[in-house]
mmCIF file of C-alpha atoms in Angstrom:
data_model
loop_
_atom_site.group_PDB
_atom_site.id
_atom_site.type_symbol
_atom_site.label_atom_id
_atom_site.label_comp_id
_atom_site.label_asym_id
_atom_site.label_seq_id
_atom_site.Cartn_x
_atom_site.Cartn_y
_atom_site.Cartn_z
ATOM 1 C CA MET R 1 74.769 65.850 88.081
ATOM 2 C CA ARG R 2 73.711 66.696 91.872
ATOM 3 C CA THR R 3 70.459 66.215 93.843
ATOM 4 C CA MET R 4 68.684 69.250 95.228
ATOM 5 C CA TYR R 5 65.709 69.539 97.586
ATOM 6 C CA ASP R 6 63.131 71.986 97.744
ATOM 7 C CA ALA R 7 60.204 72.167 100.536
ATOM 8 C CA VAL R 8 57.496 74.393 101.844
ATOM 9 C CA THR R 9 58.617 73.389 105.316
ATOM 10 C CA ALA R 10 62.184 73.574 105.457
ATOM 11 C CA GLY R 11 62.962 71.250 108.013
ATOM 12 C CA ASN R 12 61.574 68.353 105.886
ATOM 13 C CA ILE R 13 64.661 68.028 104.078
ATOM 14 C CA LEU R 14 66.963 66.977 106.874
ATOM 15 C CA GLU R 15 64.328 63.889 107.372
ATOM 16 C CA LYS R 16 65.296 62.931 103.903
ATOM 17 C CA ASP R 17 68.957 63.921 103.829
ATOM 18 C CA GLY R 18 70.922 65.480 106.723
ATOM 19 C CA ARG R 19 73.733 67.199 104.572
ATOM 20 C CA PRO R 20 72.156 68.324 101.219
ATOM 21 C CA VAL R 21 74.505 69.529 98.599
ATOM 22 C CA LEU R 22 71.648 71.842 97.242
ATOM 23 C CA VAL R 23 68.394 73.274 98.475
ATOM 24 C CA ALA R 24 65.801 75.622 97.285
ATOM 25 C CA GLY R 25 63.581 77.694 99.259
ATOM 26 C CA TYR R 26 61.023 80.679 99.076
ATOM 27 C CA VAL R 27 61.988 84.084 99.904
ATOM 28 C CA ASP R 28 58.500 85.937 99.432
ATOM 29 C CA ARG R 29 54.961 85.421 100.483
ATOM 30 C CA ILE R 30 51.553 84.865 97.988
ATOM 31 C CA LYS R 31 49.846 82.547 100.834
ATOM 32 C CA LEU R 32 52.175 80.394 102.405
ATOM 33 C CA ALA R 33 55.305 81.904 104.365
ATOM 34 C CA PRO R 34 58.831 82.142 102.924
ATOM 35 C CA TRP R 35 61.632 80.286 104.614
ATOM 36 C CA SER R 36 62.755 82.389 107.762
ATOM 37 C CA ALA R 37 66.491 83.081 108.564
ATOM 38 C CA ASP R 38 66.330 79.870 110.899
ATOM 39 C CA ASP R 39 65.177 77.670 108.103
ATOM 40 C CA TRP R 40 68.283 78.954 105.845
ATOM 41 C CA ALA R 41 70.416 78.168 108.648
ATOM 42 C CA LEU R 42 69.647 74.613 108.777
ATOM 43 C CA PHE R 43 71.647 73.706 105.747
ATOM 44 C CA PRO R 44 75.230 75.715 107.029
ATOM 45 C CA ASP R 45 77.033 73.542 104.045
ATOM 46 C CA ALA R 46 74.424 73.497 101.394
ATOM 47 C CA LEU R 47 74.347 75.772 98.043
ATOM 48 C CA LYS R 48 71.225 77.704 98.392
ATOM 49 C CA VAL R 49 68.908 78.556 95.580
ATOM 50 C CA ARG R 50 66.334 81.366 96.203
ATOM 51 C CA ILE R 51 62.847 81.089 94.768
ATOM 52 C CA VAL R 52 60.449 83.746 94.297
ATOM 53 C CA LYS R 53 56.752 83.703 93.505
ATOM 54 C CA LYS R 54 56.058 86.854 92.635
ATOM 55 C CA ALA R 55 57.205 88.675 89.271
ATOM 56 C CA SER R 56 57.394 92.053 91.005
ATOM 57 C CA THR R 57 59.783 90.488 93.594
ATOM 58 C CA ASP R 58 63.474 91.774 92.670
ATOM 59 C CA ASP R 59 65.000 89.270 94.408
ATOM 60 C CA GLY R 60 66.186 85.414 93.946
ATOM 61 C CA HIS R 61 67.671 83.280 91.597
ATOM 62 C CA VAL R 62 64.596 81.538 90.410
ATOM 63 C CA LEU R 63 60.899 82.569 89.521
ATOM 64 C CA ASP R 64 58.356 80.201 90.029
ATOM 65 C CA VAL R 65 56.009 79.967 86.826
ATOM 66 C CA GLU R 66 52.915 78.045 87.800
ATOM 67 C CA LEU R 67 49.228 78.501 88.843
ATOM 68 C CA GLY R 68 48.837 80.874 91.558
ATOM 69 C CA ASP R 69 52.542 82.139 91.324
ATOM 70 C CA ALA R 70 53.920 84.329 88.282
ATOM 71 C CA THR R 71 52.873 84.066 84.676
ATOM 72 C CA PRO R 72 54.632 83.156 81.437
ATOM 73 C CA GLU R 73 53.973 86.783 80.533
ATOM 74 C CA GLN R 74 55.616 88.361 83.561
ATOM 75 C CA ALA R 75 58.601 85.957 83.572
ATOM 76 C CA PRO R 76 60.676 88.170 80.760
ATOM 77 C CA GLY R 77 60.278 91.492 82.826
ATOM 78 C CA TRP R 78 61.374 89.733 85.999
ATOM 79 C CA ALA R 79 64.497 88.210 84.422
ATOM 80 C CA ARG R 80 65.115 91.794 82.816
ATOM 81 C CA ARG R 81 64.721 93.306 86.271
ATOM 82 C CA ARG R 82 67.215 90.977 87.944
ATOM 83 C CA ARG R 83 69.612 91.615 85.180
ATOM 84 C CA GLU R 84 69.351 95.280 85.584
ATOM 85 C CA SER R 85 69.804 94.795 89.611
ATOM 86 C CA GLY R 86 73.305 93.044 88.670
ATOM 87 C CA PHE R 87 72.139 89.219 88.692
ATOM 88 C CA ALA R 88 73.103 87.735 85.472
ATOM 89 C CA HIS R 89 71.882 84.342 85.465
ATOM 90 C CA PRO R 90 67.938 84.422 86.579
ATOM 91 C CA VAL R 91 66.128 81.129 86.007
ATOM 92 C CA VAL R 92 62.559 80.247 85.516
ATOM 93 C CA TYR R 93 60.875 77.277 86.649
ATOM 94 C CA CYS R 94 57.928 75.583 84.965
ATOM 95 C CA ASN R 95 56.377 72.795 84.056
ATOM 96 C CA ARG R 96 57.283 71.003 80.713
ATOM 97 C CA SER R 97 53.945 71.939 79.477
ATOM 98 C CA THR R 98 54.283 75.429 80.239
ATOM 99 C CA TRP R 99 57.970 75.686 79.149
ATOM 100 C CA PRO R 100 56.919 76.532 75.481
ATOM 101 C CA LYS R 101 54.598 79.544 76.734
ATOM 102 C CA VAL R 102 57.608 80.966 78.884
ATOM 103 C CA LYS R 103 59.789 80.564 75.668
ATOM 104 C CA ALA R 104 57.185 82.385 73.558
ATOM 105 C CA ALA R 105 57.014 85.021 76.026
ATOM 106 C CA PHE R 106 60.619 86.128 76.039
ATOM 107 C CA ALA R 107 60.732 86.184 72.343
ATOM 108 C CA ALA R 108 57.824 88.208 71.900
ATOM 109 C CA GLN R 109 59.276 90.715 74.354
ATOM 110 C CA GLY R 110 62.619 90.529 73.094
ATOM 111 C CA VAL R 111 64.331 89.419 76.121
ATOM 112 C CA GLU R 112 67.350 87.527 76.402
ATOM 113 C CA PRO R 113 66.111 83.755 77.546
ATOM 114 C CA PRO R 114 66.778 82.799 81.171
ATOM 115 C CA LEU R 115 68.031 79.494 82.467
ATOM 116 C CA TYR R 116 65.327 76.908 82.902
ATOM 117 C CA TRP R 117 64.313 74.832 85.673
ATOM 118 C CA ILE R 118 61.689 72.346 84.466
ATOM 119 C CA ALA R 119 59.355 70.153 86.516
ATOM 120 C CA THR R 120 59.443 66.950 84.524
ATOM 121 C CA ALA R 121 57.851 64.349 87.489
ATOM 122 C CA THR R 122 59.096 61.617 85.190
ATOM 123 C CA GLY R 123 60.914 59.464 88.278
ATOM 124 C CA ARG R 124 63.942 59.689 86.245
ATOM 125 C CA PRO R 125 66.954 62.069 87.153
ATOM 126 C CA GLU R 126 67.210 63.360 83.504
ATOM 127 C CA ILE R 127 67.814 66.985 82.344
ATOM 128 C CA PRO R 128 65.904 68.101 79.387
ATOM 129 C CA ASP R 129 68.206 69.582 76.664
ATOM 130 C CA GLY R 130 68.071 73.536 77.534
ATOM 131 C CA ALA R 131 67.468 73.405 81.109
ATOM 132 C CA ILE R 132 69.879 73.432 84.072
ATOM 133 C CA ALA R 133 67.799 71.383 86.498
ATOM 134 C CA ALA R 134 64.730 68.860 86.348
ATOM 135 C CA GLN R 135 62.570 68.333 89.298
ATOM 136 C CA TYR R 136 61.782 64.640 88.623
ATOM 137 C CA LEU R 137 60.005 63.681 91.818
ATOM 138 C CA LEU R 138 56.957 65.670 93.388
ATOM 139 C CA ASP R 139 55.478 65.319 96.992
ATOM 140 C CA VAL R 140 57.917 62.804 98.242
ATOM 141 C CA ALA R 141 57.577 61.872 102.025
ATOM 142 C CA PRO R 142 57.845 63.938 104.330
ATOM 143 C CA GLY R 143 56.979 66.816 101.652
ATOM 144 C CA ILE R 144 59.529 67.455 99.568
ATOM 145 C CA ASP R 145 60.399 67.627 95.715
ATOM 146 C CA ILE R 146 63.577 66.333 94.146
ATOM 147 C CA SER R 147 65.680 67.881 91.591
ATOM 148 C CA VAL R 148 68.746 66.708 89.550
ATOM 149 C CA VAL R 149 70.896 69.634 88.627
ATOM 150 C CA ALA R 150 73.789 70.234 86.269
ATOM 151 C CA ASP R 151 77.356 69.874 87.431
ATOM 152 C CA PHE R 152 77.664 73.970 87.391
ATOM 153 C CA TRP R 153 75.131 76.249 87.970
ATOM 154 C CA PRO R 154 75.757 79.780 86.574
ATOM 155 C CA GLY R 155 74.743 82.166 89.323
ATOM 156 C CA VAL R 156 74.285 79.673 92.120
ATOM 157 C CA ASP R 157 77.861 78.282 91.819
ATOM 158 C CA SER R 158 79.461 81.010 90.043
ATOM 159 C CA PRO R 159 81.898 83.698 91.927
ATOM 160 C CA GLY R 160 79.814 86.981 92.638
ATOM 161 C CA SER R 161 76.352 85.055 92.707
ATOM 162 C CA LEU R 162 73.613 85.084 95.315
ATOM 163 C CA THR R 163 75.279 82.235 97.098
ATOM 164 C CA ALA R 164 78.764 81.596 95.602
ATOM 165 C CA ALA R 165 80.252 78.197 96.390
ATOM 166 C CA GLU R 166 83.948 79.593 96.508
ATOM 167 C CA PRO R 167 84.084 83.218 97.354
ATOM 168 C CA GLU R 168 87.524 83.619 97.317
ATOM 169 C CA VAL R 169 87.767 82.351 93.318
ATOM 170 C CA GLU R 170 87.688 84.542 90.842
ATOM 171 C CA LEU R 171 87.467 84.527 86.969
ATOM 172 C CA MET R 172 90.823 84.985 85.316
ATOM 173 C CA GLU R 173 89.881 84.501 81.775
ATOM 174 C CA ARG R 174 87.131 83.640 79.477
ATOM 175 C CA ILE R 175 88.154 81.856 76.092
ATOM 176 C CA THR R 176 86.356 81.365 73.103
ATOM 177 C CA VAL R 177 87.135 78.021 71.199
ATOM 178 C CA THR R 178 86.545 77.410 67.493
ATOM 179 C CA PRO R 179 86.796 73.991 66.496
ATOM 180 C CA PRO R 180 88.818 73.082 63.540
ATOM 181 C CA ASN R 181 86.420 70.358 62.992
ATOM 182 C CA ALA R 182 83.982 68.285 64.680
ATOM 183 C CA GLY R 183 86.130 65.307 65.392
ATOM 184 C CA GLN R 184 88.067 65.194 68.593
ATOM 185 C CA ASN R 185 90.581 68.291 69.425
ATOM 186 C CA THR R 186 92.711 69.665 72.176
ATOM 187 C CA VAL R 187 92.661 73.139 73.875
ATOM 188 C CA ARG R 188 95.477 74.293 76.285
ATOM 189 C CA LEU R 189 94.433 76.356 79.081
ATOM 190 C CA ASN R 190 96.648 78.418 81.639
ATOM 191 C CA LEU R 191 95.465 77.830 85.036
ATOM 192 C CA SER R 192 96.226 79.702 88.345
ATOM 193 C CA GLY R 193 97.858 76.944 90.475
ATOM 194 C CA SER R 194 95.523 77.678 93.375
ATOM 195 C CA THR R 195 93.484 75.275 95.299
ATOM 196 C CA GLY R 196 90.335 76.666 93.563
ATOM 197 C CA ALA R 197 91.607 76.433 89.790
ATOM 198 C CA ALA R 198 88.905 75.188 87.716
ATOM 199 C CA VAL R 199 87.469 75.553 84.190
ATOM 200 C CA VAL R 200 84.115 75.948 83.226
ATOM 201 C CA VAL R 201 82.928 74.784 79.950
ATOM 202 C CA ARG R 202 80.121 77.095 78.483
ATOM 203 C CA PRO R 203 78.107 75.675 75.218
ATOM 204 C CA ARG R 204 76.296 78.533 73.786
ATOM 205 C CA ILE R 205 72.561 78.829 74.269
ATOM 206 C CA ASN R 206 70.422 80.120 71.507
ATOM 207 C CA GLY R 207 67.386 82.181 71.634
ATOM 208 C CA ASP R 208 65.179 79.205 72.288
ATOM 209 C CA GLY R 209 67.144 78.358 75.424
ATOM 210 C CA LEU R 210 68.804 75.387 74.113
ATOM 211 C CA SER R 211 72.476 74.659 73.157
ATOM 212 C CA LYS R 212 73.626 72.178 70.659
ATOM 213 C CA PRO R 213 75.470 69.043 72.257
ATOM 214 C CA MET R 214 79.221 68.857 72.767
ATOM 215 C CA TRP R 215 81.466 66.574 74.313
ATOM 216 C CA VAL R 216 84.447 67.054 77.029
ATOM 217 C CA GLY R 217 86.970 63.662 77.299
ATOM 218 C CA ASN R 218 89.961 63.815 79.289
ATOM 219 C CA ILE R 219 91.435 66.972 80.858
ATOM 220 C CA PHE R 220 95.252 66.341 81.661
ATOM 221 C CA ALA R 221 96.436 68.605 84.134
ATOM 222 C CA TRP R 222 100.002 69.478 85.586
ATOM 223 C CA GLY R 223 101.100 71.469 88.225
ATOM 224 C CA SER R 224 104.120 73.962 88.581
ATOM 225 C CA ASP R 225 106.601 71.107 89.240
ATOM 226 C CA ARG R 226 105.527 69.563 86.080
ATOM 227 C CA GLU R 227 104.124 66.502 87.375
ATOM 228 C CA GLY R 228 100.625 65.459 86.415
ATOM 229 C CA ILE R 229 98.103 66.473 88.900
ATOM 230 C CA GLY R 230 94.395 67.102 89.412
ATOM 231 C CA HIS R 231 91.532 64.794 88.738
ATOM 232 C CA ASN R 232 90.735 63.282 84.772
ATOM 233 C CA PRO R 233 86.858 63.304 85.085
ATOM 234 C CA LYS R 234 86.726 60.569 82.277
ATOM 235 C CA SER R 235 88.135 58.168 85.068
ATOM 236 C CA ASP R 236 84.819 58.374 86.965
ATOM 237 C CA PRO R 237 82.436 55.745 86.470
ATOM 238 C CA GLY R 238 79.605 56.688 84.707
ATOM 239 C CA TYR R 239 80.777 59.886 83.439
ATOM 240 C CA ASP R 240 78.636 61.536 81.104
ATOM 241 C CA ASP R 241 80.962 63.308 78.302
ATOM 242 C CA ARG R 242 78.188 65.169 76.522
ATOM 243 C CA LEU R 243 77.375 68.513 77.377
ATOM 244 C CA THR R 244 74.518 70.542 76.899
ATOM 245 C CA SER R 245 74.803 73.020 79.618
ATOM 246 C CA HIS R 246 77.853 74.545 81.375
ATOM 247 C CA ARG R 247 79.879 72.016 83.568
ATOM 248 C CA ARG R 248 82.556 72.896 85.968
ATOM 249 C CA PHE R 249 85.742 70.913 86.199
ATOM 250 C CA ALA R 250 87.593 71.139 89.126
ATOM 251 C CA LEU R 251 91.607 71.179 88.747
ATOM 252 C CA PRO R 252 93.303 72.310 92.066
ATOM 253 C CA GLY R 253 96.869 73.075 91.833
ATOM 254 C CA ALA R 254 96.992 72.943 87.888
ATOM 255 C CA VAL R 255 98.990 75.533 86.169
ATOM 256 C CA TRP R 256 98.107 74.371 82.760
ATOM 257 C CA ALA R 257 95.976 71.623 81.277
ATOM 258 C CA ASP R 258 94.925 69.854 77.970
ATOM 259 C CA LEU R 259 91.136 69.535 77.498
ATOM 260 C CA GLU R 260 89.797 67.089 74.737
ATOM 261 C CA TYR R 261 86.435 67.977 73.034
ATOM 262 C CA SER R 262 84.510 67.621 70.231
ATOM 263 C CA ALA R 263 81.816 70.335 69.007
ATOM 264 C CA ALA R 264 80.364 71.585 65.957
ATOM 265 C CA GLU R 265 80.712 74.953 66.995
ATOM 266 C CA PRO R 266 82.257 77.722 69.118
ATOM 267 C CA PHE R 267 81.830 77.610 72.745
ATOM 268 C CA GLU R 268 83.466 79.333 75.837
ATOM 269 C CA ILE R 269 85.564 78.216 78.288
ATOM 270 C CA ASP R 270 86.172 80.498 82.042
ATOM 271 C CA VAL R 271 89.330 79.902 83.649
ATOM 272 C CA VAL R 272 88.981 80.755 87.300
ATOM 273 C CA GLY R 273 91.148 80.198 90.080
#
């Protein structure tokens, strides 16, 4: 998981972290001014998450649903417009108590659920099941909020997004894996051998915006010389093999890989490179 900072005043983030991985800022106005081009330029190396406050703004990755900004009932219309404009992964930000109202609004209006960034304010870097990110620390000096983010955020990390992390990387193939059983299984994947070779494991999200957990264990990869290469994530200290949202695994130089998994229902794997 990764750390993301957001703030009304962009420069406050640099006082906390001089080289953040992820930052989120505002692109429209209700009362407070949005971030300027100079504000965004403070973070040349960061992935940038764009937040809108008004449901009428056809822009951004995230709609801010809270008092004084968009309402739960307005969120489905915004998500529909973003998809019609070509952005496939709209996100709704809201607090934990508002989350059920947002889900109910999407169900009532017959709109495909969005991804969710939930304000939990628990002080613990934990993402609730069904969310892509959690804002767990609020109003940290000198005036920032801190969130924990999944290893892969569709629409932010993925190619073709507003702020793609790897613009030279393309989606090569999307496969559906149907587990033969709920125990440990292995699927073989063919990759590009490029420096950007990676796989994205995508548990299916149901109509409530949730997914059943699945597990990814060892990933063994090989290069064109038949030598083992790449990084096995299970060797990382503290590796969490439980997935409830999409996760990207980088396998630079790999031409094929064996991925161990446990899952009770079918899921998708994107092969990129």
